[in-house]
Backbone as XML, in Angstrom:
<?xml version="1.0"?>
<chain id="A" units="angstrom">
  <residue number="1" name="UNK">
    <atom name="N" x="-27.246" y="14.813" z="21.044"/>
    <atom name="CA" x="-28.222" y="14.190" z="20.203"/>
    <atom name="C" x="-29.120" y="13.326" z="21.087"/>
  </residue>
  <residue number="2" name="UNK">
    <atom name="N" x="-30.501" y="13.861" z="21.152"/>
    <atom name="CA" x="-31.486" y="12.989" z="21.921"/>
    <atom name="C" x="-32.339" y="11.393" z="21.318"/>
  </residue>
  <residue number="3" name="UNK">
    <atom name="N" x="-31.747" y="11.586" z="20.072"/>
    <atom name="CA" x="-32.408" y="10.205" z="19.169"/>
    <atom name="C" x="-31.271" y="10.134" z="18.237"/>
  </residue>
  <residue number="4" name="UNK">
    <atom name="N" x="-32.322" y="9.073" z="17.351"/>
    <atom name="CA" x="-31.657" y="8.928" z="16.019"/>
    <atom name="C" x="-32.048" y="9.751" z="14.789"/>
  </residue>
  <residue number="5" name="UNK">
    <atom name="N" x="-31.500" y="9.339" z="13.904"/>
    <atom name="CA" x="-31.940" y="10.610" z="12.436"/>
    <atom name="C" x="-32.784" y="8.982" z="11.703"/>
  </residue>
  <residue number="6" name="UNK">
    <atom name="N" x="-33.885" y="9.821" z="11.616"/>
    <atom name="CA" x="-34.778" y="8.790" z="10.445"/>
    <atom name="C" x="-33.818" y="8.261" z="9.150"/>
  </residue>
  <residue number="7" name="UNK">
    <atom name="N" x="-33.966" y="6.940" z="8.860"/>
    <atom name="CA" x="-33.382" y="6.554" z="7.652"/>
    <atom name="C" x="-32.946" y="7.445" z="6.614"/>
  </residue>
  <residue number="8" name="UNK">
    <atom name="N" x="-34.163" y="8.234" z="6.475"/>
    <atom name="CA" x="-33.882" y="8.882" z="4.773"/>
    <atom name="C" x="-32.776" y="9.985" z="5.396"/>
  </residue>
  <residue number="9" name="UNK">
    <atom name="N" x="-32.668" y="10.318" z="6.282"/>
    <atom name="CA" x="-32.188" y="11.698" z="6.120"/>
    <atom name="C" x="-30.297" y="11.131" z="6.398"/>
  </residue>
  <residue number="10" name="UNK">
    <atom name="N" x="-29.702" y="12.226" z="5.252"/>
    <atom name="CA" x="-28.159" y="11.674" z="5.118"/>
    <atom name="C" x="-27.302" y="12.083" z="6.411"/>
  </residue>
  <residue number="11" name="UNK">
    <atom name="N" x="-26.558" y="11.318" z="6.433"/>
    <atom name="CA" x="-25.436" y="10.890" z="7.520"/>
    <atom name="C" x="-24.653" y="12.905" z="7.508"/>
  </residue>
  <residue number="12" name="UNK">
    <atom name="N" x="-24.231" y="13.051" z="6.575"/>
    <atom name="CA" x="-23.197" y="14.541" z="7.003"/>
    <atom name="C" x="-24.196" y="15.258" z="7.244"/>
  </residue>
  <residue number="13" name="UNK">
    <atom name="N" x="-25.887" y="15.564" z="7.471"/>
    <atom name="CA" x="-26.271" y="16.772" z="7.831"/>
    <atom name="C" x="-25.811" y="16.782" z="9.332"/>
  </residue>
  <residue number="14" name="UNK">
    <atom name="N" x="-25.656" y="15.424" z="9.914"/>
    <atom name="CA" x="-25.131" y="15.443" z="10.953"/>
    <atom name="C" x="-23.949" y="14.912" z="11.607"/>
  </residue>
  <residue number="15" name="UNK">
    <atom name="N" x="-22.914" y="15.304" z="10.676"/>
    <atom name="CA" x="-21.986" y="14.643" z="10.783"/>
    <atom name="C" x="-20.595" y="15.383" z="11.789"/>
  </residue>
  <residue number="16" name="UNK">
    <atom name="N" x="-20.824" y="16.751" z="12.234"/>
    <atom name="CA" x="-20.327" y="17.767" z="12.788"/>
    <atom name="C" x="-20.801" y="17.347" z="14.072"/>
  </residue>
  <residue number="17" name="UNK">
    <atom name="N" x="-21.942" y="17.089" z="14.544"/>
    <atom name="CA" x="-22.470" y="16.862" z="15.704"/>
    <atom name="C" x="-21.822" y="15.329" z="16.127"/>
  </residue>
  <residue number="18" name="UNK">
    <atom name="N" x="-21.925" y="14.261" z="15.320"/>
    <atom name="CA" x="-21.079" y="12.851" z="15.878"/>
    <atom name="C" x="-19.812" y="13.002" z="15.896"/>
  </residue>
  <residue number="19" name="UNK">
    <atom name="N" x="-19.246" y="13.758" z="15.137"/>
    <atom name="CA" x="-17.644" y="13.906" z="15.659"/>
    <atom name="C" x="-17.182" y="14.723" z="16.587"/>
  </residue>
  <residue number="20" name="UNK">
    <atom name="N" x="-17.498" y="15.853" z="16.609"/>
    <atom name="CA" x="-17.494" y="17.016" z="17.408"/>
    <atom name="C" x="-17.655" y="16.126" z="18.853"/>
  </residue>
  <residue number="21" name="UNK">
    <atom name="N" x="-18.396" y="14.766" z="19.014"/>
    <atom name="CA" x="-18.452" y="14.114" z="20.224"/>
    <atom name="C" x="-17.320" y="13.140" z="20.705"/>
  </residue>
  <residue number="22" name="UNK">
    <atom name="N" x="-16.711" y="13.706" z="19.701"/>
    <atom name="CA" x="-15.082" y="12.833" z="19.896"/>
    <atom name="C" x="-13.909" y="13.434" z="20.191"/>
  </residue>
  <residue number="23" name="UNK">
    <atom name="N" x="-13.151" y="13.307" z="20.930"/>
    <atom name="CA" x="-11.730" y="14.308" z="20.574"/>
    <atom name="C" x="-10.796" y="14.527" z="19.488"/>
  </residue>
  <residue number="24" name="UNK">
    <atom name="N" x="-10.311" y="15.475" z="19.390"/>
    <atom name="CA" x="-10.218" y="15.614" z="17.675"/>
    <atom name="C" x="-8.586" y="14.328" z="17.457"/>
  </residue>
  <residue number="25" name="UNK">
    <atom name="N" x="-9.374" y="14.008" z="16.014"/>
    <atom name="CA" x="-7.973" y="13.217" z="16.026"/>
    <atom name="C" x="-6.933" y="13.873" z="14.318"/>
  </residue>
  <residue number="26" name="UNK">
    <atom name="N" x="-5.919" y="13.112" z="14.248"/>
    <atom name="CA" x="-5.161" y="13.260" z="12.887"/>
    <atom name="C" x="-5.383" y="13.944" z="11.495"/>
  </residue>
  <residue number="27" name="UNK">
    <atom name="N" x="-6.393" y="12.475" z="11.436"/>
    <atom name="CA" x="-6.926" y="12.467" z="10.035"/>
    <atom name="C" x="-8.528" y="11.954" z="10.326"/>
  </residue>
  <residue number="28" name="UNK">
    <atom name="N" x="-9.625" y="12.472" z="9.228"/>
    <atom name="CA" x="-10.808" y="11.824" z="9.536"/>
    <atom name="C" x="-10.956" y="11.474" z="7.957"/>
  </residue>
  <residue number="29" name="UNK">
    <atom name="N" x="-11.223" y="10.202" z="8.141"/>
    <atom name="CA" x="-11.178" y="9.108" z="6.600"/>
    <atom name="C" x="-13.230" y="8.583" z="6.291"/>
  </residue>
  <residue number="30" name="UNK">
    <atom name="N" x="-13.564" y="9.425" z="4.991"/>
    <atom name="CA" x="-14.773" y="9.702" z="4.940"/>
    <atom name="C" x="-14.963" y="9.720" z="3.515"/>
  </residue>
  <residue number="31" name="UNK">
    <atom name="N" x="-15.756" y="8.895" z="3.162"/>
    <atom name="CA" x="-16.119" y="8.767" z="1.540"/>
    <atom name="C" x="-16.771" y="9.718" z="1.003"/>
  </residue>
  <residue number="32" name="UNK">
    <atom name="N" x="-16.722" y="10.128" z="-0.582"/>
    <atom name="CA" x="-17.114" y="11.099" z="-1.077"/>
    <atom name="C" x="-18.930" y="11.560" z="-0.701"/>
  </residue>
  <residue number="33" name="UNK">
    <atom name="N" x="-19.521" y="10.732" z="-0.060"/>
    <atom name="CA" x="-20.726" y="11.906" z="0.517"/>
    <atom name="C" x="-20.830" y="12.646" z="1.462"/>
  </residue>
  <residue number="34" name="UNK">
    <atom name="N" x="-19.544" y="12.725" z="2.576"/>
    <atom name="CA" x="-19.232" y="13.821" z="3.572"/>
    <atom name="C" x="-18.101" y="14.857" z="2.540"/>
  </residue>
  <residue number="35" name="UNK">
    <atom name="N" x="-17.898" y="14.918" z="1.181"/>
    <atom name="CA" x="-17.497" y="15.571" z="0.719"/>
    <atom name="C" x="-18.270" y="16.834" z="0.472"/>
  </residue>
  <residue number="36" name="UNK">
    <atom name="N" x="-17.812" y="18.247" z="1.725"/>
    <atom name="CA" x="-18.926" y="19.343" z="1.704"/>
    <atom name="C" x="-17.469" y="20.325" z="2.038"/>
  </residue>
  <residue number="37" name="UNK">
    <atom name="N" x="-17.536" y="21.673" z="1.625"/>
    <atom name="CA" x="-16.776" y="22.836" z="1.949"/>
    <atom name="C" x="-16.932" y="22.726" z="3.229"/>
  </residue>
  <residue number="38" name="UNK">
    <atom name="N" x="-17.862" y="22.983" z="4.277"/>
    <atom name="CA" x="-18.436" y="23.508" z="5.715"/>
    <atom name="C" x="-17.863" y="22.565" z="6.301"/>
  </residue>
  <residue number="39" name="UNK">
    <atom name="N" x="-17.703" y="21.053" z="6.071"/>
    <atom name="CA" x="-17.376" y="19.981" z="7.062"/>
    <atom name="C" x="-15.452" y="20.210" z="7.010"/>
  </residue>
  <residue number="40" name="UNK">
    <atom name="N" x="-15.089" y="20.138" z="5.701"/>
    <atom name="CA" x="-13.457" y="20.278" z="5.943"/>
    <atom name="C" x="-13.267" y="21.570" z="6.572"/>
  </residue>
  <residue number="41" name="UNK">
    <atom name="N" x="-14.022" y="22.576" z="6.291"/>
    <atom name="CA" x="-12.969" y="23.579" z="6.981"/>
    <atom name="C" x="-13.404" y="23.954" z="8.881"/>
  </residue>
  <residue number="42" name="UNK">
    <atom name="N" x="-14.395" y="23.705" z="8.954"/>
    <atom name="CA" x="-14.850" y="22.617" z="10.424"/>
    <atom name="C" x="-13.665" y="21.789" z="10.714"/>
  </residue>
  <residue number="43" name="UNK">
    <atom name="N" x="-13.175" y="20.791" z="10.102"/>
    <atom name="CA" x="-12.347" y="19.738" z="10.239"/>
    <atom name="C" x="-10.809" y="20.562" z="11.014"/>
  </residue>
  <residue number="44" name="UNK">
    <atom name="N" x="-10.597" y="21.376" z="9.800"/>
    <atom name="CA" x="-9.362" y="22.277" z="9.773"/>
    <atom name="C" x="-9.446" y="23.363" z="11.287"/>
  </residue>
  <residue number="45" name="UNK">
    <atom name="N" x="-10.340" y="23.807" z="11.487"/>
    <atom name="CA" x="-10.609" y="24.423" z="12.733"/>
    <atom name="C" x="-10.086" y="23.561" z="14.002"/>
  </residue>
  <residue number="46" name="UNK">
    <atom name="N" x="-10.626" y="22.182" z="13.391"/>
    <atom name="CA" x="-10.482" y="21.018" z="15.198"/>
    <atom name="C" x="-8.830" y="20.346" z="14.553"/>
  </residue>
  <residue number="47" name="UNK">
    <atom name="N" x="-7.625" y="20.919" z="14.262"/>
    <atom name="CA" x="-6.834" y="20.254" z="13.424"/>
    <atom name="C" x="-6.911" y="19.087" z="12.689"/>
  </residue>
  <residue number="48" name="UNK">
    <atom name="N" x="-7.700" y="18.508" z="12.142"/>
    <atom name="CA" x="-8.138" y="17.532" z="12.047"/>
    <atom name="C" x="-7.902" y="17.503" z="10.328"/>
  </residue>
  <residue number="49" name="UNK">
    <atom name="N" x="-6.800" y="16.741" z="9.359"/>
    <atom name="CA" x="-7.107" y="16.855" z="8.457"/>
    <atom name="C" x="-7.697" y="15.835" z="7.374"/>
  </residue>
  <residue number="50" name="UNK">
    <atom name="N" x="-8.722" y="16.006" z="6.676"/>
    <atom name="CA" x="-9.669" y="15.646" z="5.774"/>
    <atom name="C" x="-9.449" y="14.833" z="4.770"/>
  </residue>
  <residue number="51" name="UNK">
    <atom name="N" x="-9.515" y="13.326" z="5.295"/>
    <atom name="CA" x="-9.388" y="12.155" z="3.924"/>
    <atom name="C" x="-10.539" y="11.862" z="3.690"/>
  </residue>
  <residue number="52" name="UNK">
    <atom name="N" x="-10.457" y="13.138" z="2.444"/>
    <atom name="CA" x="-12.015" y="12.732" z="1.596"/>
    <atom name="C" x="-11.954" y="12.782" z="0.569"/>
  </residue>
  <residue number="53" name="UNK">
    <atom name="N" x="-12.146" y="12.013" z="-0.708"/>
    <atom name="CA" x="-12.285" y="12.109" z="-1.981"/>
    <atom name="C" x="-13.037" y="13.034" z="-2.215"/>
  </residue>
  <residue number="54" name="UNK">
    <atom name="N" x="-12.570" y="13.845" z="-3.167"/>
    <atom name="CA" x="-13.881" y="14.851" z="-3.810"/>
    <atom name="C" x="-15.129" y="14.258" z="-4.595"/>
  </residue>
  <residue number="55" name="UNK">
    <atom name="N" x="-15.926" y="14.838" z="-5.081"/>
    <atom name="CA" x="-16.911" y="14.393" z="-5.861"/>
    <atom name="C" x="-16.526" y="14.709" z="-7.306"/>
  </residue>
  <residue number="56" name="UNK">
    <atom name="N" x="-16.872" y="13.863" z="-8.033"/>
    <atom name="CA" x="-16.389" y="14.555" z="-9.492"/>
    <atom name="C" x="-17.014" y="15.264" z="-9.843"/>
  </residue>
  <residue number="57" name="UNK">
    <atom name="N" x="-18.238" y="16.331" z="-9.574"/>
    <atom name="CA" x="-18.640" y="17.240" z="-10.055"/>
    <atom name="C" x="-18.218" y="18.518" z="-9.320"/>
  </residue>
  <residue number="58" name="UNK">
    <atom name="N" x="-17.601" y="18.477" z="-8.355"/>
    <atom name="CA" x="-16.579" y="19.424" z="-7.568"/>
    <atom name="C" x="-15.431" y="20.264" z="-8.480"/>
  </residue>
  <residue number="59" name="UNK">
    <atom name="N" x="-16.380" y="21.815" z="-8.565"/>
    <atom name="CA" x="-15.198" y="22.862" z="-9.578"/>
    <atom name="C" x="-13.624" y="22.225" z="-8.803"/>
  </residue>
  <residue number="60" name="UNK">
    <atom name="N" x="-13.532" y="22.463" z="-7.884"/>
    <atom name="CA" x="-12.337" y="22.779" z="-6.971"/>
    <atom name="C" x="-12.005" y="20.856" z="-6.549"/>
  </residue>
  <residue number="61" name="UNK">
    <atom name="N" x="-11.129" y="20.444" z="-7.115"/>
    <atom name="CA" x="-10.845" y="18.916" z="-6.838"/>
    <atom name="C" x="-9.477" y="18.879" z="-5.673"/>
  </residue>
  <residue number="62" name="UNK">
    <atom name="N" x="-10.232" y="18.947" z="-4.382"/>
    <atom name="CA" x="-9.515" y="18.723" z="-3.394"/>
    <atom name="C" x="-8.391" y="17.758" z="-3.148"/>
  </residue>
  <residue number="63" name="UNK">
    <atom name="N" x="-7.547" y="17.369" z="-2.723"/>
    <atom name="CA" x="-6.047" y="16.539" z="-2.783"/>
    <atom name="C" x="-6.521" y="15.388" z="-1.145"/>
  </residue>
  <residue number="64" name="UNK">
    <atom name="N" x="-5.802" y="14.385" z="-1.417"/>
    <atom name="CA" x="-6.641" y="13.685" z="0.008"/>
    <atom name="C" x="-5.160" y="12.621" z="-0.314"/>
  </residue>
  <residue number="65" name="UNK">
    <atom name="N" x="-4.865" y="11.853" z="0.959"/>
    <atom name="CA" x="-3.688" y="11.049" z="1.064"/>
    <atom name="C" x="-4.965" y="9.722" z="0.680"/>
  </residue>
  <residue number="66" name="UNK">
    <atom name="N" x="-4.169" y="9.227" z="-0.754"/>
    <atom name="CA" x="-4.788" y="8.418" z="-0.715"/>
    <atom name="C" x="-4.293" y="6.814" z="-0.324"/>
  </residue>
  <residue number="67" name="UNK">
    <atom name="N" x="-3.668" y="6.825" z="0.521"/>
    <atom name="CA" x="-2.642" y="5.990" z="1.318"/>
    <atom name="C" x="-3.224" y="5.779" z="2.337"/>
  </residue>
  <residue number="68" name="UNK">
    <atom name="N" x="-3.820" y="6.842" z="2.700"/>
    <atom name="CA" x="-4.661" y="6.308" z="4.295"/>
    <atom name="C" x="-6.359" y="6.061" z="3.772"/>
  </residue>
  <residue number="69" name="UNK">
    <atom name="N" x="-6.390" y="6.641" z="2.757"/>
    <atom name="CA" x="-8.242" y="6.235" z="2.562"/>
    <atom name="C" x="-8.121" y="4.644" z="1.660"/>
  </residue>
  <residue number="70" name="UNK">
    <atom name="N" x="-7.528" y="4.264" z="1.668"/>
    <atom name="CA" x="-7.351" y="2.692" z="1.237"/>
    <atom name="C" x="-7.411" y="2.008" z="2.197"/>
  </residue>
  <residue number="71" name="UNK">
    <atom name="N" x="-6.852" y="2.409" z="3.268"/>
    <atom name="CA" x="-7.721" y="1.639" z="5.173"/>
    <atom name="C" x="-8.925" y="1.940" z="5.593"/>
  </residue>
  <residue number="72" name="UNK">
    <atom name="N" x="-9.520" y="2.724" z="4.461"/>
    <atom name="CA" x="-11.432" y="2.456" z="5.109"/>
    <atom name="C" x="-11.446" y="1.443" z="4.934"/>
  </residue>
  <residue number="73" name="UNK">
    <atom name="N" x="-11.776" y="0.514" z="4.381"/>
    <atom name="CA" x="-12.145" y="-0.557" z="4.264"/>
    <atom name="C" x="-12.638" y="-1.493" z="5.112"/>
  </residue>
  <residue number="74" name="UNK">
    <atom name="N" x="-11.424" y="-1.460" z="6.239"/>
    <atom name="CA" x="-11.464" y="-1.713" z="7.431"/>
    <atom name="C" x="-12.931" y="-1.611" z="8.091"/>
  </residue>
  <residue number="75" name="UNK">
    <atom name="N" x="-13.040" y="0.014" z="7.892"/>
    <atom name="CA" x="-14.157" y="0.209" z="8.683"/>
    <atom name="C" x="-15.777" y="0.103" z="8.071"/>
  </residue>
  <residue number="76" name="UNK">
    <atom name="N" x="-15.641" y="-0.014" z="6.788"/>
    <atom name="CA" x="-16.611" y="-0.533" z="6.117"/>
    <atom name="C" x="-16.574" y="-1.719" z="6.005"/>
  </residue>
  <residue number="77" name="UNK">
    <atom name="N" x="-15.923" y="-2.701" z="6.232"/>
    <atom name="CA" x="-16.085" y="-4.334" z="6.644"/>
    <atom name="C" x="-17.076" y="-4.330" z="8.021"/>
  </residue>
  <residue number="78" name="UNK">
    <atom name="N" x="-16.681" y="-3.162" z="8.921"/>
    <atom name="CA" x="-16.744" y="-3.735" z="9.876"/>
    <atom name="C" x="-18.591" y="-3.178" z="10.359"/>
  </residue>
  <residue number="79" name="UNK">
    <atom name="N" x="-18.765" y="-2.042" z="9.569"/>
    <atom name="CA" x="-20.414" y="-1.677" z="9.544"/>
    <atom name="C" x="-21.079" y="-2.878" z="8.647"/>
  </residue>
  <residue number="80" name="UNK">
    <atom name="N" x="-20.879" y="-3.518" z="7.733"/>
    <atom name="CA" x="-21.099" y="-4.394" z="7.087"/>
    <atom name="C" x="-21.801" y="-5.657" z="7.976"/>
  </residue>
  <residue number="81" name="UNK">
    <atom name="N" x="-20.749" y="-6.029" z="9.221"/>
    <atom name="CA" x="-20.693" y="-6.802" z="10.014"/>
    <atom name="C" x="-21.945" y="-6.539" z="11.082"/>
  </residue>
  <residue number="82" name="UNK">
    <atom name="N" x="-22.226" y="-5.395" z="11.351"/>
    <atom name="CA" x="-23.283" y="-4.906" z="12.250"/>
    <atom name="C" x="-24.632" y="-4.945" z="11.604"/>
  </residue>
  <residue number="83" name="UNK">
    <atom name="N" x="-24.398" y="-4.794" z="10.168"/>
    <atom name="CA" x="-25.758" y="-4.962" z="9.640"/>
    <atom name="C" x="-26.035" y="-6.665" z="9.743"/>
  </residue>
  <residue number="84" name="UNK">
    <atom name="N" x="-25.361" y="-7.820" z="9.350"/>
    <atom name="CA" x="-25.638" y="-9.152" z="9.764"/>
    <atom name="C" x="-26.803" y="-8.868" z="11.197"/>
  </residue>
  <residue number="85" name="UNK">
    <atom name="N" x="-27.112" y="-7.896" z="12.205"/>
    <atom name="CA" x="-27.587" y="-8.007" z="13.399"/>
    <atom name="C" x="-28.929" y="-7.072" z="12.697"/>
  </residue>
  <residue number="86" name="UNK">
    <atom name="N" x="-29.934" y="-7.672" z="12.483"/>
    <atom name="CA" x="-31.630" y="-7.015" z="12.164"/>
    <atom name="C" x="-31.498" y="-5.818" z="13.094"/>
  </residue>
  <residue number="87" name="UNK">
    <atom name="N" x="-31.764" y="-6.298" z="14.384"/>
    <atom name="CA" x="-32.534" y="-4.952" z="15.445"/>
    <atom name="C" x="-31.473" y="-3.573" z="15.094"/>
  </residue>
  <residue number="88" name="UNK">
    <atom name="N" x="-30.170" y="-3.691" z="14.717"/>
    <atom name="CA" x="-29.164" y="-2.491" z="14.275"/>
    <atom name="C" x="-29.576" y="-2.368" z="12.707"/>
  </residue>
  <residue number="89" name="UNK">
    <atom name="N" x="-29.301" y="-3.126" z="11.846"/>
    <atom name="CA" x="-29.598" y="-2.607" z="10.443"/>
    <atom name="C" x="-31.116" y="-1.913" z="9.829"/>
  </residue>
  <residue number="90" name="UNK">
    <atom name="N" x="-31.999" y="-2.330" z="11.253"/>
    <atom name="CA" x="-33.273" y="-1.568" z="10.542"/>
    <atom name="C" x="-33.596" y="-0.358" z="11.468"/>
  </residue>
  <residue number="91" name="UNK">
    <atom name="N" x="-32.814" y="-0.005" z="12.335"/>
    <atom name="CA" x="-32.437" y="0.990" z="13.278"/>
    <atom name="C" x="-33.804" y="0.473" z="14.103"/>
  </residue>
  <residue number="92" name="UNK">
    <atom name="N" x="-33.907" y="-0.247" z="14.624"/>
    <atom name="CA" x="-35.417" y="-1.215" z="15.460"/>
    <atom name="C" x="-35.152" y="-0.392" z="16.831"/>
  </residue>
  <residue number="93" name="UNK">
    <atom name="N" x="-33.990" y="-0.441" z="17.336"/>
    <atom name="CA" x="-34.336" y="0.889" z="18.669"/>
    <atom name="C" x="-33.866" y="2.321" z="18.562"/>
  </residue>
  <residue number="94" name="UNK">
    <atom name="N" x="-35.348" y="3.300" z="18.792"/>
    <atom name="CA" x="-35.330" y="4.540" z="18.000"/>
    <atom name="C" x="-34.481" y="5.710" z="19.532"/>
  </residue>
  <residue number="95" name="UNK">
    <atom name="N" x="-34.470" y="4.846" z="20.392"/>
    <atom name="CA" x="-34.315" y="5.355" z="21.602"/>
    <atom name="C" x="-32.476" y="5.301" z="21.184"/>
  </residue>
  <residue number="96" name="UNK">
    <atom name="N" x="-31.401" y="6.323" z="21.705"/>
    <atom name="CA" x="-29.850" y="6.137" z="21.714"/>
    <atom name="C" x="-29.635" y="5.325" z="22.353"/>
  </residue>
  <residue number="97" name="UNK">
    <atom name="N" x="-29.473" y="5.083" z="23.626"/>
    <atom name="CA" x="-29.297" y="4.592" z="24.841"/>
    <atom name="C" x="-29.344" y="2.986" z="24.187"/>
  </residue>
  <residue number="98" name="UNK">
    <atom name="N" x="-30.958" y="2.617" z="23.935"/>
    <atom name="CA" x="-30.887" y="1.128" z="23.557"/>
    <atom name="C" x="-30.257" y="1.375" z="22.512"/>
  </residue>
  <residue number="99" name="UNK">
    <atom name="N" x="-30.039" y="1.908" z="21.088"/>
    <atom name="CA" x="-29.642" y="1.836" z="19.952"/>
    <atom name="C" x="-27.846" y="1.334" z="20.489"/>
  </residue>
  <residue number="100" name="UNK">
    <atom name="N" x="-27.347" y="2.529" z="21.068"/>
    <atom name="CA" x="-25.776" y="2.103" z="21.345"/>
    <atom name="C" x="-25.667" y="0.897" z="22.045"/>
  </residue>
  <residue number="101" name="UNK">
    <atom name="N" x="-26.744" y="0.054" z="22.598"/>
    <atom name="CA" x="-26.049" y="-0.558" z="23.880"/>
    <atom name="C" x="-26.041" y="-2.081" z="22.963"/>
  </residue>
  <residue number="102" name="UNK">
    <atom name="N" x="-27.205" y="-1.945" z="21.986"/>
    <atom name="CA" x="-27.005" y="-2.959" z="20.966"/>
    <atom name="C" x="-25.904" y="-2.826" z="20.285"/>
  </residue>
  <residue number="103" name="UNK">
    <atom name="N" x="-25.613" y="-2.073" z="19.404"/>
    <atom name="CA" x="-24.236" y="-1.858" z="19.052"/>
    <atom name="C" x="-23.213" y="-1.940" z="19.726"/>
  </residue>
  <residue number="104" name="UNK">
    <atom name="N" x="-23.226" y="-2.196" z="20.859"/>
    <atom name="CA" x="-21.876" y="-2.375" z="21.919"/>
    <atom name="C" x="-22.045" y="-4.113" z="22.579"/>
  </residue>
  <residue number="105" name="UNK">
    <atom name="N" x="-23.165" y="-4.619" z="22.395"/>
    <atom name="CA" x="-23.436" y="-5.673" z="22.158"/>
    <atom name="C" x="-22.821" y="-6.746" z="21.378"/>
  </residue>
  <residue number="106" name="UNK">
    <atom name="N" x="-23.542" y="-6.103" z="20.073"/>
    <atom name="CA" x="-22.830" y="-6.484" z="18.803"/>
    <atom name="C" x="-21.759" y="-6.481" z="18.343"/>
  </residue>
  <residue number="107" name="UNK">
    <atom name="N" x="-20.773" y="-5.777" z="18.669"/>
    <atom name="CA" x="-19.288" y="-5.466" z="18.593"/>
    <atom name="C" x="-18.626" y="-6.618" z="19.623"/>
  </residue>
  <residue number="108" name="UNK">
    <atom name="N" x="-19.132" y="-6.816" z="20.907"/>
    <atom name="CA" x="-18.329" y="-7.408" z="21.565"/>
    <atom name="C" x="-18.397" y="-9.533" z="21.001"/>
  </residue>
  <residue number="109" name="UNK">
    <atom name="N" x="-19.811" y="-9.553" z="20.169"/>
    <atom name="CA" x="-20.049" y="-10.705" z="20.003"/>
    <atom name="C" x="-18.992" y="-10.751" z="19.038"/>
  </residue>
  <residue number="110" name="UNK">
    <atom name="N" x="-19.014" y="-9.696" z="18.187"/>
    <atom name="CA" x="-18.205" y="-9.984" z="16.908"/>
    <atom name="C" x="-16.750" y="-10.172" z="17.346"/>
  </residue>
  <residue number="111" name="UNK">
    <atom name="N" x="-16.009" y="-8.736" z="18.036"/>
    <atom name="CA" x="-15.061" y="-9.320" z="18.738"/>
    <atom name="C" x="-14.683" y="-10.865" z="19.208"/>
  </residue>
  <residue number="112" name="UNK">
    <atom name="N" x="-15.902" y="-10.806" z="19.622"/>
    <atom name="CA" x="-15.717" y="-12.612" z="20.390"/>
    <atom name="C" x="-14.894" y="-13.732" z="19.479"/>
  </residue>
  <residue number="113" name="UNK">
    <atom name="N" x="-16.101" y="-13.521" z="18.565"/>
    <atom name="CA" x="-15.903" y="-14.595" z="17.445"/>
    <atom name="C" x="-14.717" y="-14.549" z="16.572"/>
  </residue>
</chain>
């Protein structure tokens, strides 16, 4: 990925490409708008299995441990926390490079504190 994705456009069109940049892990814990056929069975390919709530308009109501998706939270506290920082919440550097290095910035202040 050479940039960022403009605001409007949603997080799972590219959501294969930010993980796929990770090594595969366990479980991937993801709220019902990465809820897509193509991404779990993607998921299932990298062993990777899929804590995702379905959508309620979903014919097919998928099964998800909901034991481990009660620890997002965690990680939605912690994007929460990054938005407190302007130049990250209004995506102000369009460049990756600066975008991550603020975010690695920001993490370590928060850490700090």
């Amino acid at each position: 990925m050479h940039g960022l994705t403009p605001g409007n456009v949603h997080d799972c069109k590219v959501a294969q490409l930010c993980i796929g940049a990770m090594p595969p892990s366990a479980e991937l814990v993801a709220d019902k708008g990465y809820d897509s056929r193509a991404l779990r069975e993607w998921l299932i390919g990298r062993g990777t299995e899929a804590v995702i709530p379905p959508r309620k308009n979903r014919k097919i109501q998928y099964d998800y441990d909901r034991a481990i998706y009660k620890q997002h939270n965690v990680v939605e506290r912690m994007f929460c926390r990054f938005k407190d920082w302007r130049r990250i919440a209004t995506r102000f550097d369009r460049n990756l490079k600066n975008f991550m290095g603020a975010i690695s910035l920001a993490a370590a202040v928060i850490w700090w504190l």
